[in-house]
Amino acid sequence: MKRDLKLLFQEAGKKVKEGEHEIGHDLDGLSKKLERHHINLSVASLKKLMELVTGKRKLSPAAKNRLALFAGFQTWDDLDEALHGEADGDENYAVR
């Protein structure tokens, strides 16, 4: 998973170096491709995601926890520990 995220960030970095027009066109195409797979992300949402990836935007703690829940973790800290720490997946199912 770390390798996939690294590749995503590298590709995003390449796109950021391109012109805004090209990025907007790419995001529109990506939105349409995702729609075919029943994933509805608007161009505006994808632009916000790009801002997060490039560091222009920060998430609130509540938004981070919602994303962690979506990914199958109880909190953002649990997700962060799974990505960067030594924790295993069993921790996600522990009752607190």
mmCIF file of N, CA and C in Angstrom:
data_model
loop_
_atom_site.group_PDB
_atom_site.id
_atom_site.type_symbol
_atom_site.label_atom_id
_atom_site.label_comp_id
_atom_site.label_asym_id
_atom_site.label_seq_id
_atom_site.Cartn_x
_atom_site.Cartn_y
_atom_site.Cartn_z
ATOM 1 N N MET A 1 0.825 -1.186 0.000
ATOM 2 C CA MET A 1 0.000 0.000 0.000
ATOM 3 C C MET A 1 0.875 1.258 0.000
ATOM 4 N N LYS A 2 1.988 1.218 0.781
ATOM 5 C CA LYS A 2 2.870 2.373 0.819
ATOM 6 C C LYS A 2 3.445 2.659 -0.559
ATOM 7 N N ARG A 3 3.772 1.598 -1.301
ATOM 8 C CA ARG A 3 4.327 1.765 -2.636
ATOM 9 C C ARG A 3 3.296 2.420 -3.554
ATOM 10 N N ASP A 4 2.043 1.987 -3.444
ATOM 11 C CA ASP A 4 0.982 2.558 -4.275
ATOM 12 C C ASP A 4 0.778 4.039 -3.972
ATOM 13 N N LEU A 5 0.792 4.388 -2.679
ATOM 14 C CA LEU A 5 0.633 5.791 -2.308
ATOM 15 C C LEU A 5 1.811 6.616 -2.811
ATOM 16 N N LYS A 6 3.015 6.054 -2.721
ATOM 17 C CA LYS A 6 4.195 6.767 -3.192
ATOM 18 C C LYS A 6 4.081 7.039 -4.693
ATOM 19 N N LEU A 7 3.635 6.033 -5.455
ATOM 20 C CA LEU A 7 3.466 6.213 -6.891
ATOM 21 C C LEU A 7 2.402 7.259 -7.196
ATOM 22 N N LEU A 8 1.312 7.248 -6.422
ATOM 23 C CA LEU A 8 0.248 8.239 -6.605
ATOM 24 C C LEU A 8 0.775 9.649 -6.359
ATOM 25 N N PHE A 9 1.553 9.819 -5.287
ATOM 26 C CA PHE A 9 2.097 11.134 -4.979
ATOM 27 C C PHE A 9 3.103 11.588 -6.039
ATOM 28 N N GLN A 10 3.900 10.650 -6.554
ATOM 29 C CA GLN A 10 4.847 11.012 -7.611
ATOM 30 C C GLN A 10 4.102 11.473 -8.861
ATOM 31 N N GLU A 11 3.064 10.745 -9.221
ATOM 32 C CA GLU A 11 2.281 11.112 -10.402
ATOM 33 C C GLU A 11 1.585 12.461 -10.187
ATOM 34 N N ALA A 12 1.066 12.678 -8.978
ATOM 35 C CA ALA A 12 0.427 13.960 -8.670
ATOM 36 C C ALA A 12 1.442 15.090 -8.768
ATOM 37 N N GLY A 13 2.653 14.850 -8.301
ATOM 38 C CA GLY A 13 3.697 15.868 -8.393
ATOM 39 C C GLY A 13 4.017 16.233 -9.828
ATOM 40 N N LYS A 14 4.034 15.241 -10.699
ATOM 41 C CA LYS A 14 4.281 15.506 -12.121
ATOM 42 C C LYS A 14 3.157 16.351 -12.698
ATOM 43 N N LYS A 15 1.919 16.047 -12.319
ATOM 44 C CA LYS A 15 0.772 16.775 -12.848
ATOM 45 C C LYS A 15 0.760 18.221 -12.356
ATOM 46 N N VAL A 16 1.187 18.431 -11.119
ATOM 47 C CA VAL A 16 1.193 19.778 -10.557
ATOM 48 C C VAL A 16 2.164 20.661 -11.334
ATOM 49 N N LYS A 17 3.244 20.074 -11.830
ATOM 50 C CA LYS A 17 4.211 20.838 -12.604
ATOM 51 C C LYS A 17 3.664 21.228 -13.974
ATOM 52 N N GLU A 18 2.634 20.537 -14.435
ATOM 53 C CA GLU A 18 2.001 20.879 -15.695
ATOM 54 C C GLU A 18 1.088 22.081 -15.483
ATOM 55 N N GLY A 19 0.550 22.617 -16.553
ATOM 56 C CA GLY A 19 -0.332 23.779 -16.460
ATOM 57 C C GLY A 19 -1.668 23.442 -15.839
ATOM 58 N N GLU A 20 -2.324 24.454 -15.296
ATOM 59 C CA GLU A 20 -3.633 24.276 -14.669
ATOM 60 C C GLU A 20 -4.652 23.717 -15.659
ATOM 61 N N HIS A 21 -4.594 24.169 -16.889
ATOM 62 C CA HIS A 21 -5.549 23.703 -17.898
ATOM 63 C C HIS A 21 -5.435 22.195 -18.088
ATOM 64 N N GLU A 22 -4.216 21.707 -18.153
ATOM 65 C CA GLU A 22 -4.018 20.283 -18.366
ATOM 66 C C GLU A 22 -4.506 19.473 -17.167
ATOM 67 N N ILE A 23 -4.276 19.976 -15.977
ATOM 68 C CA ILE A 23 -4.728 19.271 -14.779
ATOM 69 C C ILE A 23 -6.246 19.216 -14.742
ATOM 70 N N GLY A 24 -6.905 20.336 -15.054
ATOM 71 C CA GLY A 24 -8.363 20.357 -15.075
ATOM 72 C C GLY A 24 -8.930 19.373 -16.075
ATOM 73 N N HIS A 25 -8.313 19.293 -17.221
ATOM 74 C CA HIS A 25 -8.757 18.349 -18.249
ATOM 75 C C HIS A 25 -8.550 16.912 -17.760
ATOM 76 N N ASP A 26 -7.401 16.640 -17.141
ATOM 77 C CA ASP A 26 -7.130 15.296 -16.625
ATOM 78 C C ASP A 26 -8.118 14.915 -15.520
ATOM 79 N N LEU A 27 -8.439 15.868 -14.647
ATOM 80 C CA LEU A 27 -9.367 15.573 -13.560
ATOM 81 C C LEU A 27 -10.767 15.315 -14.091
ATOM 82 N N ASP A 28 -11.142 16.015 -15.135
ATOM 83 C CA ASP A 28 -12.445 15.775 -15.747
ATOM 84 C C ASP A 28 -12.495 14.356 -16.320
ATOM 85 N N GLY A 29 -11.440 13.954 -16.997
ATOM 86 C CA GLY A 29 -11.375 12.595 -17.539
ATOM 87 C C GLY A 29 -11.368 11.551 -16.445
ATOM 88 N N LEU A 30 -10.628 11.826 -15.371
ATOM 89 C CA LEU A 30 -10.580 10.892 -14.247
ATOM 90 C C LEU A 30 -11.951 10.756 -13.601
ATOM 91 N N SER A 31 -12.643 11.870 -13.438
ATOM 92 C CA SER A 31 -13.985 11.838 -12.849
ATOM 93 C C SER A 31 -14.913 10.955 -13.676
ATOM 94 N N LYS A 32 -14.833 11.084 -14.996
ATOM 95 C CA LYS A 32 -15.684 10.275 -15.878
ATOM 96 C C LYS A 32 -15.314 8.796 -15.824
ATOM 97 N N LYS A 33 -14.023 8.499 -15.734
ATOM 98 C CA LYS A 33 -13.593 7.103 -15.641
ATOM 99 C C LYS A 33 -14.043 6.477 -14.318
ATOM 100 N N LEU A 34 -13.942 7.242 -13.243
ATOM 101 C CA LEU A 34 -14.382 6.733 -11.944
ATOM 102 C C LEU A 34 -15.886 6.502 -11.932
ATOM 103 N N GLU A 35 -16.610 7.366 -12.616
ATOM 104 C CA GLU A 35 -18.071 7.249 -12.683
ATOM 105 C C GLU A 35 -18.492 5.918 -13.303
ATOM 106 N N ARG A 36 -17.718 5.447 -14.274
ATOM 107 C CA ARG A 36 -18.016 4.154 -14.910
ATOM 108 C C ARG A 36 -17.923 2.995 -13.923
ATOM 109 N N HIS A 37 -17.156 3.210 -12.856
ATOM 110 C CA HIS A 37 -16.995 2.188 -11.821
ATOM 111 C C HIS A 37 -17.849 2.505 -10.594
ATOM 112 N N HIS A 38 -18.834 3.371 -10.778
ATOM 113 C CA HIS A 38 -19.784 3.752 -9.728
ATOM 114 C C HIS A 38 -19.110 4.465 -8.558
ATOM 115 N N ILE A 39 -18.062 5.226 -8.859
ATOM 116 C CA ILE A 39 -17.392 6.070 -7.862
ATOM 117 C C ILE A 39 -17.639 7.503 -8.307
ATOM 118 N N ASN A 40 -18.481 8.205 -7.571
ATOM 119 C CA ASN A 40 -18.885 9.549 -7.967
ATOM 120 C C ASN A 40 -18.056 10.606 -7.238
ATOM 121 N N LEU A 41 -17.013 11.080 -7.904
ATOM 122 C CA LEU A 41 -16.188 12.167 -7.395
ATOM 123 C C LEU A 41 -16.191 13.271 -8.446
ATOM 124 N N SER A 42 -16.664 14.426 -8.045
ATOM 125 C CA SER A 42 -16.721 15.542 -8.992
ATOM 126 C C SER A 42 -15.319 16.094 -9.226
ATOM 127 N N VAL A 43 -15.190 16.900 -10.253
ATOM 128 C CA VAL A 43 -13.921 17.553 -10.547
ATOM 129 C C VAL A 43 -13.516 18.439 -9.377
ATOM 130 N N ALA A 44 -14.489 19.111 -8.757
ATOM 131 C CA ALA A 44 -14.198 19.969 -7.604
ATOM 132 C C ALA A 44 -13.620 19.146 -6.449
ATOM 133 N N SER A 45 -14.178 17.965 -6.209
ATOM 134 C CA SER A 45 -13.661 17.104 -5.144
ATOM 135 C C SER A 45 -12.253 16.622 -5.466
ATOM 136 N N LEU A 46 -12.018 16.296 -6.723
ATOM 137 C CA LEU A 46 -10.683 15.851 -7.126
ATOM 138 C C LEU A 46 -9.669 16.988 -7.016
ATOM 139 N N LYS A 47 -10.101 18.222 -7.297
ATOM 140 C CA LYS A 47 -9.207 19.369 -7.128
ATOM 141 C C LYS A 47 -8.847 19.552 -5.653
ATOM 142 N N LYS A 48 -9.835 19.379 -4.780
ATOM 143 C CA LYS A 48 -9.564 19.478 -3.340
ATOM 144 C C LYS A 48 -8.590 18.393 -2.908
ATOM 145 N N LEU A 49 -8.749 17.196 -3.463
ATOM 146 C CA LEU A 49 -7.833 16.106 -3.162
ATOM 147 C C LEU A 49 -6.420 16.451 -3.611
ATOM 148 N N MET A 50 -6.287 17.066 -4.783
ATOM 149 C CA MET A 50 -4.975 17.483 -5.267
ATOM 150 C C MET A 50 -4.365 18.527 -4.332
ATOM 151 N N GLU A 51 -5.187 19.435 -3.822
ATOM 152 C CA GLU A 51 -4.692 20.433 -2.876
ATOM 153 C C GLU A 51 -4.195 19.771 -1.596
ATOM 154 N N LEU A 52 -4.881 18.721 -1.166
ATOM 155 C CA LEU A 52 -4.428 17.984 0.014
ATOM 156 C C LEU A 52 -3.087 17.304 -0.246
ATOM 157 N N VAL A 53 -2.974 16.690 -1.406
ATOM 158 C CA VAL A 53 -1.748 15.965 -1.757
ATOM 159 C C VAL A 53 -0.567 16.919 -1.868
ATOM 160 N N THR A 54 -0.797 18.094 -2.413
ATOM 161 C CA THR A 54 0.289 19.049 -2.609
ATOM 162 C C THR A 54 0.557 19.903 -1.380
ATOM 163 N N GLY A 55 -0.252 19.773 -0.334
ATOM 164 C CA GLY A 55 -0.023 20.516 0.900
ATOM 165 C C GLY A 55 -0.658 21.894 0.942
ATOM 166 N N LYS A 56 -1.464 22.239 -0.042
ATOM 167 C CA LYS A 56 -2.125 23.547 -0.054
ATOM 168 C C LYS A 56 -3.347 23.578 0.856
ATOM 169 N N ARG A 57 -3.837 22.424 1.262
ATOM 170 C CA ARG A 57 -5.037 22.320 2.086
ATOM 171 C C ARG A 57 -4.773 21.303 3.190
ATOM 172 N N LYS A 58 -5.332 21.542 4.364
ATOM 173 C CA LYS A 58 -5.204 20.621 5.499
ATOM 174 C C LYS A 58 -6.589 20.130 5.905
ATOM 175 N N LEU A 59 -6.652 18.888 6.383
ATOM 176 C CA LEU A 59 -7.912 18.317 6.843
ATOM 177 C C LEU A 59 -8.119 18.590 8.325
ATOM 178 N N SER A 60 -9.374 18.764 8.694
ATOM 179 C CA SER A 60 -9.709 18.900 10.111
ATOM 180 C C SER A 60 -9.611 17.519 10.767
ATOM 181 N N PRO A 61 -9.446 17.454 12.077
ATOM 182 C CA PRO A 61 -9.414 16.147 12.759
ATOM 183 C C PRO A 61 -10.680 15.324 12.503
ATOM 184 N N ALA A 62 -11.827 15.975 12.440
ATOM 185 C CA ALA A 62 -13.081 15.247 12.184
ATOM 186 C C ALA A 62 -13.071 14.627 10.781
ATOM 187 N N ALA A 63 -12.592 15.373 9.800
ATOM 188 C CA ALA A 63 -12.521 14.841 8.435
ATOM 189 C C ALA A 63 -11.543 13.676 8.359
ATOM 190 N N LYS A 64 -10.424 13.787 9.065
ATOM 191 C CA LYS A 64 -9.439 12.692 9.090
ATOM 192 C C LYS A 64 -10.055 11.430 9.682
ATOM 193 N N ASN A 65 -10.824 11.578 10.762
ATOM 194 C CA ASN A 65 -11.450 10.410 11.380
ATOM 195 C C ASN A 65 -12.507 9.784 10.473
ATOM 196 N N ARG A 66 -13.237 10.596 9.733
ATOM 197 C CA ARG A 66 -14.215 10.057 8.779
ATOM 198 C C ARG A 66 -13.526 9.275 7.670
ATOM 199 N N LEU A 67 -12.408 9.788 7.177
ATOM 200 C CA LEU A 67 -11.649 9.070 6.155
ATOM 201 C C LEU A 67 -11.088 7.756 6.704
ATOM 202 N N ALA A 68 -10.634 7.788 7.940
ATOM 203 C CA ALA A 68 -10.121 6.567 8.561
ATOM 204 C C ALA A 68 -11.224 5.526 8.687
ATOM 205 N N LEU A 69 -12.419 5.947 9.074
ATOM 206 C CA LEU A 69 -13.547 5.016 9.149
ATOM 207 C C LEU A 69 -13.855 4.421 7.789
ATOM 208 N N PHE A 70 -13.806 5.244 6.758
ATOM 209 C CA PHE A 70 -14.047 4.782 5.390
ATOM 210 C C PHE A 70 -13.019 3.718 4.989
ATOM 211 N N ALA A 71 -11.778 3.885 5.465
ATOM 212 C CA ALA A 71 -10.701 2.943 5.140
ATOM 213 C C ALA A 71 -10.714 1.717 6.054
ATOM 214 N N GLY A 72 -11.625 1.687 7.032
ATOM 215 C CA GLY A 72 -11.742 0.518 7.896
ATOM 216 C C GLY A 72 -11.011 0.628 9.221
ATOM 217 N N PHE A 73 -10.650 1.843 9.613
ATOM 218 C CA PHE A 73 -9.957 2.058 10.882
ATOM 219 C C PHE A 73 -10.860 2.853 11.802
ATOM 220 N N GLN A 74 -10.615 2.736 13.099
ATOM 221 C CA GLN A 74 -11.482 3.415 14.059
ATOM 222 C C GLN A 74 -11.161 4.901 14.176
ATOM 223 N N THR A 75 -9.892 5.260 14.078
ATOM 224 C CA THR A 75 -9.491 6.662 14.165
ATOM 225 C C THR A 75 -8.364 6.939 13.179
ATOM 226 N N TRP A 76 -8.092 8.222 12.966
ATOM 227 C CA TRP A 76 -6.991 8.620 12.096
ATOM 228 C C TRP A 76 -5.657 8.127 12.650
ATOM 229 N N ASP A 77 -5.527 8.179 13.980
ATOM 230 C CA ASP A 77 -4.277 7.717 14.600
ATOM 231 C C ASP A 77 -4.041 6.236 14.332
ATOM 232 N N ASP A 78 -5.115 5.430 14.343
ATOM 233 C CA ASP A 78 -4.985 4.005 14.030
ATOM 234 C C ASP A 78 -4.534 3.803 12.585
ATOM 235 N N LEU A 79 -5.097 4.570 11.677
ATOM 236 C CA LEU A 79 -4.699 4.482 10.276
ATOM 237 C C LEU A 79 -3.238 4.894 10.105
ATOM 238 N N ASP A 80 -2.866 5.986 10.737
ATOM 239 C CA ASP A 80 -1.484 6.468 10.647
ATOM 240 C C ASP A 80 -0.505 5.439 11.210
ATOM 241 N N GLU A 81 -0.864 4.817 12.313
ATOM 242 C CA GLU A 81 -0.006 3.796 12.922
ATOM 243 C C GLU A 81 0.123 2.585 11.996
ATOM 244 N N ALA A 82 -0.969 2.212 11.331
ATOM 245 C CA ALA A 82 -0.921 1.077 10.404
ATOM 246 C C ALA A 82 -0.033 1.390 9.199
ATOM 247 N N LEU A 83 -0.068 2.628 8.734
ATOM 248 C CA LEU A 83 0.735 3.003 7.570
ATOM 249 C C LEU A 83 2.208 3.212 7.912
ATOM 250 N N HIS A 84 2.470 3.820 9.052
ATOM 251 C CA HIS A 84 3.838 4.217 9.375
ATOM 252 C C HIS A 84 4.440 3.490 10.574
ATOM 253 N N GLY A 85 3.655 2.701 11.261
ATOM 254 C CA GLY A 85 4.151 2.053 12.471
ATOM 255 C C GLY A 85 4.312 0.563 12.318
ATOM 256 N N GLU A 86 4.343 -0.088 13.433
ATOM 257 C CA GLU A 86 4.553 -1.531 13.481
ATOM 258 C C GLU A 86 3.265 -2.298 13.758
ATOM 259 N N ALA A 87 2.139 -1.597 13.822
ATOM 260 C CA ALA A 87 0.864 -2.235 14.161
ATOM 261 C C ALA A 87 0.406 -3.149 13.027
ATOM 262 N N ASP A 88 -0.364 -4.176 13.392
ATOM 263 C CA ASP A 88 -0.936 -5.050 12.367
ATOM 264 C C ASP A 88 -2.433 -4.772 12.247
ATOM 265 N N GLY A 89 -3.082 -5.408 11.318
ATOM 266 C CA GLY A 89 -4.488 -5.158 11.038
ATOM 267 C C GLY A 89 -5.443 -5.589 12.130
ATOM 268 N N ASP A 90 -5.017 -6.487 13.031
ATOM 269 C CA ASP A 90 -5.904 -6.960 14.090
ATOM 270 C C ASP A 90 -6.318 -5.835 15.026
ATOM 271 N N GLU A 91 -5.513 -4.811 15.119
ATOM 272 C CA GLU A 91 -5.803 -3.690 16.002
ATOM 273 C C GLU A 91 -7.102 -2.977 15.601
ATOM 274 N N ASN A 92 -7.482 -3.070 14.331
ATOM 275 C CA ASN A 92 -8.692 -2.411 13.844
ATOM 276 C C ASN A 92 -9.941 -2.989 14.475
ATOM 277 N N TYR A 93 -9.873 -4.230 14.911
ATOM 278 C CA TYR A 93 -11.068 -4.914 15.404
ATOM 279 C C TYR A 93 -11.099 -4.997 16.928
ATOM 280 N N ALA A 94 -10.161 -4.370 17.588
ATOM 281 C CA ALA A 94 -10.124 -4.389 19.035
ATOM 282 C C ALA A 94 -11.256 -3.531 19.590
ATOM 283 N N VAL A 95 -11.909 -4.024 20.626
ATOM 284 C CA VAL A 95 -12.999 -3.277 21.267
ATOM 285 C C VAL A 95 -12.375 -2.339 22.278
ATOM 286 N N ARG A 96 -12.799 -1.084 22.245
ATOM 287 C CA ARG A 96 -12.249 -0.097 23.179
ATOM 288 C C ARG A 96 -13.224 0.229 24.247
#
